[in-house]
Short mmCIF file of N, CA and C in Angstrom, two decimals:
data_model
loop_
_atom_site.label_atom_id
_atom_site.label_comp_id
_atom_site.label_asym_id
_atom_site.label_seq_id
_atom_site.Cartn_x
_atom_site.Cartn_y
_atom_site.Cartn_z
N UNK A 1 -7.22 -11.13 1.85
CA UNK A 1 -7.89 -10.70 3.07
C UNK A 1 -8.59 -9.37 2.80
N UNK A 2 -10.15 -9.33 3.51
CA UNK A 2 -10.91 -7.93 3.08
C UNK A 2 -10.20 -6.65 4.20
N UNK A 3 -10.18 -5.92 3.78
CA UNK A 3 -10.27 -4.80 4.38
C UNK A 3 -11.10 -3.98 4.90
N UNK A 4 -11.54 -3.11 5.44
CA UNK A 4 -13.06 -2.19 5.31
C UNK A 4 -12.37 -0.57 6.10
N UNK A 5 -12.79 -0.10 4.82
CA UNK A 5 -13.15 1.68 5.47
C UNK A 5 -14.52 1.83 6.25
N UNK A 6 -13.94 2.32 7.42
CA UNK A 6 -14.85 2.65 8.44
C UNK A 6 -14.94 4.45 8.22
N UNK A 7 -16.36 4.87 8.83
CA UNK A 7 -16.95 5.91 9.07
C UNK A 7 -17.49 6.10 11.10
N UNK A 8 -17.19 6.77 11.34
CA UNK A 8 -17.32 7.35 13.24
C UNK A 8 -17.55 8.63 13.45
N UNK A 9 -18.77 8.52 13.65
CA UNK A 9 -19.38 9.93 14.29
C UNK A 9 -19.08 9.82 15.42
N UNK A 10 -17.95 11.19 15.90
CA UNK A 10 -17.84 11.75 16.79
C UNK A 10 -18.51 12.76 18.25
N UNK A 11 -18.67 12.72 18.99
CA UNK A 11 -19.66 13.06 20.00
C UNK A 11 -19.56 14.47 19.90
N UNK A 12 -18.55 15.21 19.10
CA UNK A 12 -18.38 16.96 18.75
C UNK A 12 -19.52 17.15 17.11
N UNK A 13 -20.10 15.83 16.50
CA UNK A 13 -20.46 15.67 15.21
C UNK A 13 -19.53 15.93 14.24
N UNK A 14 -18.34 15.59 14.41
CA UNK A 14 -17.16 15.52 13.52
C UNK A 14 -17.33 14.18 13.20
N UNK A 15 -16.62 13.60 11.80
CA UNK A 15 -16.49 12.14 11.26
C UNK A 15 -15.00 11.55 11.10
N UNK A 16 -15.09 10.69 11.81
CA UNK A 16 -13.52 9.99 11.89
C UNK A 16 -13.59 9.07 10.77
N UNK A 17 -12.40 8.93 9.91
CA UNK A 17 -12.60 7.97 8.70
C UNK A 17 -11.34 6.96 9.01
N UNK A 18 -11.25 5.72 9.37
CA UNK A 18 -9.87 4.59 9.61
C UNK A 18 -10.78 3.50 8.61
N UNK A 19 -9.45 2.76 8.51
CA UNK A 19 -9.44 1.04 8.06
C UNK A 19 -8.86 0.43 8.49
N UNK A 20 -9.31 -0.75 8.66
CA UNK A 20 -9.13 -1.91 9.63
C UNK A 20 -9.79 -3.79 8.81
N UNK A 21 -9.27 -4.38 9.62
CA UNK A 21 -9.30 -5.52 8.99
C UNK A 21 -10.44 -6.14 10.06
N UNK A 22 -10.63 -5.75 11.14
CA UNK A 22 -11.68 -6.33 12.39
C UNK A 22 -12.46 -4.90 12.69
N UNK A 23 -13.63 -4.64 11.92
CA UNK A 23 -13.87 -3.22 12.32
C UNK A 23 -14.35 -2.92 13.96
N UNK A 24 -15.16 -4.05 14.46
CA UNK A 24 -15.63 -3.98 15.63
C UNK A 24 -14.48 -4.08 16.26
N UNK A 25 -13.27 -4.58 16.52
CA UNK A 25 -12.49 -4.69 17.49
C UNK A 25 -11.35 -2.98 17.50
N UNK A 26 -11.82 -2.67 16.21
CA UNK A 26 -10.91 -1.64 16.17
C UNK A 26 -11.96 -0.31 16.50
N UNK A 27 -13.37 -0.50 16.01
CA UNK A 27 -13.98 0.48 16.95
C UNK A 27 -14.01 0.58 18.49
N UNK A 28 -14.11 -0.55 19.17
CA UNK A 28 -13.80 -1.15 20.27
C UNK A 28 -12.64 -0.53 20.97
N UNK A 29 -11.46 -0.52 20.59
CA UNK A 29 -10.25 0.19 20.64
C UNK A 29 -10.04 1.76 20.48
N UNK A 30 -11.29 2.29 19.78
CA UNK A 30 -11.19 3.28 19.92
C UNK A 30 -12.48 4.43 20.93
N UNK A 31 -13.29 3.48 21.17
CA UNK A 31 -14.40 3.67 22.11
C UNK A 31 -13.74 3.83 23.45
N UNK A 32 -12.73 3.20 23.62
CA UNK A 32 -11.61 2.74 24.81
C UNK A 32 -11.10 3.79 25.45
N UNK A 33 -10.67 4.63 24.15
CA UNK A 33 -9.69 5.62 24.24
C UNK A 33 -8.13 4.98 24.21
N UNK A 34 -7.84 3.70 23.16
CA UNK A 34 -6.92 3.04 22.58
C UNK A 34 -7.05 3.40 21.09
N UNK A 35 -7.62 3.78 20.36
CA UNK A 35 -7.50 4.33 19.01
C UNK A 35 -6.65 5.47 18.73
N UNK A 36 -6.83 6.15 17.73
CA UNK A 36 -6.37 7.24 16.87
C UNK A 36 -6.47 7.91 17.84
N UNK A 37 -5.07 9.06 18.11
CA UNK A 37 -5.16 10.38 18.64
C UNK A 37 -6.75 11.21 18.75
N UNK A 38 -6.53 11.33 17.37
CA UNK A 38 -8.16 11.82 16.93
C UNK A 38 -9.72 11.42 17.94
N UNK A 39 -9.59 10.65 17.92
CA UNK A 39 -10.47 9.93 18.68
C UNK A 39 -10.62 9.70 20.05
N UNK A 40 -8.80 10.07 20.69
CA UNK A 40 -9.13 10.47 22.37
C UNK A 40 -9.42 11.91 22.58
N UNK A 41 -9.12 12.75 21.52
CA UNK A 41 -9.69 13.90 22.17
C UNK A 41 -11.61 14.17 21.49
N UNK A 42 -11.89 13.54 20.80
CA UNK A 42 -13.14 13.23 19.67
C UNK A 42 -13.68 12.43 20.11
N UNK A 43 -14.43 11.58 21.31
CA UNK A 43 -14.81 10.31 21.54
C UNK A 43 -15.68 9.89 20.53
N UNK A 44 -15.67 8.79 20.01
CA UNK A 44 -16.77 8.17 19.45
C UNK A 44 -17.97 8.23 20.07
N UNK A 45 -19.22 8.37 18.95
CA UNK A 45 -20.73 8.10 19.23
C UNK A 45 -21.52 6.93 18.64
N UNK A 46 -20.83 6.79 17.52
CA UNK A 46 -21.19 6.02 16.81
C UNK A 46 -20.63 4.91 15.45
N UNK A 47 -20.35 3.92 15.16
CA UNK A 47 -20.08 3.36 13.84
C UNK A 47 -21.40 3.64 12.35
N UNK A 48 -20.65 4.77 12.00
CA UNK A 48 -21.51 5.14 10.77
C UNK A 48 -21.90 4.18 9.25
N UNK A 49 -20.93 3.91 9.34
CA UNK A 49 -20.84 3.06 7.87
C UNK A 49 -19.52 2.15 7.63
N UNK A 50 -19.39 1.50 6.67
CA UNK A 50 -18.48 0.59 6.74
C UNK A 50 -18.49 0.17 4.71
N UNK A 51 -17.44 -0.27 4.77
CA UNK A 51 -17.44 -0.48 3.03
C UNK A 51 -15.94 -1.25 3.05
N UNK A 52 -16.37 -2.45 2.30
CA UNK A 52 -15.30 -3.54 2.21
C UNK A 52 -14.53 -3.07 0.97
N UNK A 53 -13.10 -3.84 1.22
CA UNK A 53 -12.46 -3.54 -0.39
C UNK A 53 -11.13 -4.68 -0.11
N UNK A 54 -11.29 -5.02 -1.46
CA UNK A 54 -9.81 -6.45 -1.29
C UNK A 54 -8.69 -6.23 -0.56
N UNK A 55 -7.99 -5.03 -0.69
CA UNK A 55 -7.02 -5.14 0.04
C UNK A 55 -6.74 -4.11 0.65
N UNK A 56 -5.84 -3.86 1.55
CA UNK A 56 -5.27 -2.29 2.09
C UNK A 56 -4.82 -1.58 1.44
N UNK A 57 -4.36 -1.67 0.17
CA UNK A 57 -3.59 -0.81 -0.33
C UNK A 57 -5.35 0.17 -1.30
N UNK A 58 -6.45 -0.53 -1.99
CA UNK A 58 -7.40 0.15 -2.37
C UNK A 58 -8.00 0.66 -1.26
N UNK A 59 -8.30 -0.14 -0.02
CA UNK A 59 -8.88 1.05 0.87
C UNK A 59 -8.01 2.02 1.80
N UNK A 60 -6.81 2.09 1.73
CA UNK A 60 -6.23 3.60 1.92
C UNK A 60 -6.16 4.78 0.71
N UNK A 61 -6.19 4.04 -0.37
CA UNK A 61 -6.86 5.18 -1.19
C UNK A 61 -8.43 5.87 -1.24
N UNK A 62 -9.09 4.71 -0.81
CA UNK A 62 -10.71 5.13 -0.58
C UNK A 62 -10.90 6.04 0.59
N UNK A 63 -9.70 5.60 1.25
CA UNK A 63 -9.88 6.91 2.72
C UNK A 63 -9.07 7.56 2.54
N UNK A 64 -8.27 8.52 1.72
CA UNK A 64 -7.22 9.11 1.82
C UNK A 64 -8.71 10.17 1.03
N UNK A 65 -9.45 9.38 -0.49
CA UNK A 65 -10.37 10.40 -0.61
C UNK A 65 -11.39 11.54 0.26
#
């Protein structure tokens, strides 16, 4: 199953970095104000970028970078 590191510009122009396996449903969730801490006080503006990787365990290292 793919994974994908997500990129979220924040409405302060800060960048939120998560991974997720459904990126739209999990941006979705966090547009909500159901996401990351980060992100209810940070609202989202935008889905910046996105980058697939085989599994969770390589893309929590790609976002931990």
């Amino acid at each position: 199953m793919a994974w994908f590191l997500y990129l979220i510009e924040c409405t302060d122009g800060s960048i939120y970095t998560g991974i997720a396996v459904d990126v739209a449903a999990r941006y979705a969730a966090h547009a909500n104000g159901k996401g990351a801490r980060y992100t209810r006080s940070h609202p989202p503006l935008r889905l910046l970028a996105t980058f697939e990787y085989a599994d969770r365990s390589t893309a929590s290292k790609a976002e931990y970078q």
